[in-house]
Amino acid sequence: MRGTRVLVLNSGSSSVKYQLVDMADGSRLASGIVERIGEGPVADHSAALKQVADELSSQGLGLDSPELAAVGHRVVHGGTRFTEPTLITDEVVEEIEKLIPLAPLHNPANVTGIKVARELRPDLPQVAIFDTAFHSTIPERAARYAIDTATADAYGIRRYGFHGTSHAYVSRAAAKLLGKDPSEVNTIVLHLGNGASASAVEGGVCVDTSMGLTPLEGLVMGTRSGDLDPAVIFHLARVGGMSPDDIDTLLNKRSGLLGLCGDNDMREIGRRMGEGDRAARLAFDIYIHRLRKYVGAYTAVLGRVDAIVFTAGVGENSAAVREAAMQRLDALGIEVDAALNAVRGSSARLISAEGSRVAVAVVPTDEELEIATQAYALVSD
Ligand code: AMP
């Protein structure tokens, strides 16, 4: 009889986050983060994972425990190759490495984390869970960009989408909140964290999402611009003399809320707006305007919307963002109850007004639990 515990690893370029989940009841037995990899005592990912193993051992939860059923690794980009949770083999590692050009900032660290974990426990099933997988059902008409097909195919250019484990978890949890099966519910999920993305989920199946080839497209984010005219890039190169790397950094790291007003934290923006700060107000208004455009677009994509769900740091905590985003949408059957919206909480809850045709909900996301659930389902088959 195999154990019921899954170690979830999220290996980033300079940090490794971990959670040990017991799938018997979904409880967290341990969690932590090893940061500043490459600086000081934690020389590399190998040292970081050994530190994770030591931290677990010191709590009597060592990697050698027979209770451990699997390791679930978050992998950012699965390309078109990986659309399901995948048991990791040498061949799978090679295939994930081949996808590095599509996610140069993320996949290398994911691969390193996988390799080191496999060295530590070669006998243990290790499962890759891809951020793009939930979006693999998006039809071609929504996934393709309107550019020359041969060029798009040659370079793998299409909409892949990200935050997939969150969109999957939250859309299922929203159906549960409504007392329905996911197959009966059409949902617009608004994942609003430092990174942000929207998705349209029809009967549990994703049919469109706002992030594209990379996480840059779509909503205004903490530091990313989201949608813009692609000619802005040529203009910056030709007239501004900027290199592709300069523009990449500008649009990914120095744009969005940060670029607009100097702050990327919605709490700080709210505080500044309270003091009458005009740059913070404009940044907020631009953020909300983009969000509302996607709600309108995905209403048209789905035809019938049953629920709109807010999740992640901003979506779960900012009543001001939810209120502004949902204002004057009664023509679409969307009405929020101001008092319910203002209540702070840490569990899934409805904030729509009685009689609102569309349910509006706040659902805390849990990407680690989703990764553990998917990994466990694969190994306990
Ligand atoms: P995430 O990426 O999901 O961890 O979300 C992080 C972001 O959530 C932060 O950058 C903040 O902008 C936002 N956030 C966290 N707590 C609050 C809060 N109480 N009110 C408004 N925004 C918040």
Tab-separated table of C-alpha atoms and ligand atoms in Angstrom, residues 193-195 264-267 312-314 317-318 344, ligand 1:
chain	number	residue	atom	x	y	z
A	193	GLY	CA	-2.377	38.418	-8.568
A	194	ASN	CA	0.896	40.157	-9.342
A	195	GLY	CA	0.523	38.296	-12.639
A	264	ASN	CA	2.665	47.399	-8.185
A	265	ASP	CA	0.940	46.539	-4.902
A	266	MET	CA	-2.804	47.193	-5.019
A	267	ARG	CA	-2.835	47.949	-1.276
A	312	ALA	CA	-5.490	35.423	-6.266
A	313	GLY	CA	-3.996	38.260	-4.181
A	314	VAL	CA	-5.973	41.177	-5.648
A	317	ASN	CA	-8.612	40.762	-1.120
A	318	SER	CA	-9.522	43.941	-2.957
A	344	ARG	CA	-13.307	40.005	4.301
B	1	AMP	P1	-0.403	36.930	-5.761
B	1	AMP	O1	0.470	37.072	-6.966
B	1	AMP	O2	-1.651	36.132	-6.000
B	1	AMP	O3	0.349	36.495	-4.518
B	1	AMP	O4	-0.932	38.412	-5.428
B	1	AMP	C1	-0.051	39.404	-4.953
B	1	AMP	C2	-0.729	40.771	-5.040
B	1	AMP	O5	-1.973	40.767	-4.331
B	1	AMP	C3	0.055	41.903	-4.392
B	1	AMP	O6	0.993	42.454	-5.283
B	1	AMP	C4	-1.019	42.902	-4.049
B	1	AMP	O7	-1.200	43.798	-5.136
B	1	AMP	C5	-2.282	42.084	-3.918
B	1	AMP	N1	-2.827	42.056	-2.567
B	1	AMP	C6	-2.492	41.245	-1.540
B	1	AMP	N2	-3.224	41.532	-0.448
B	1	AMP	C7	-4.042	42.555	-0.778
B	1	AMP	C8	-5.054	43.320	-0.093
B	1	AMP	N3	-5.351	43.083	1.174
B	1	AMP	N4	-5.691	44.290	-0.800
B	1	AMP	C9	-5.389	44.536	-2.080
B	1	AMP	N5	-4.470	43.859	-2.780
B	1	AMP	C10	-3.801	42.894	-2.139
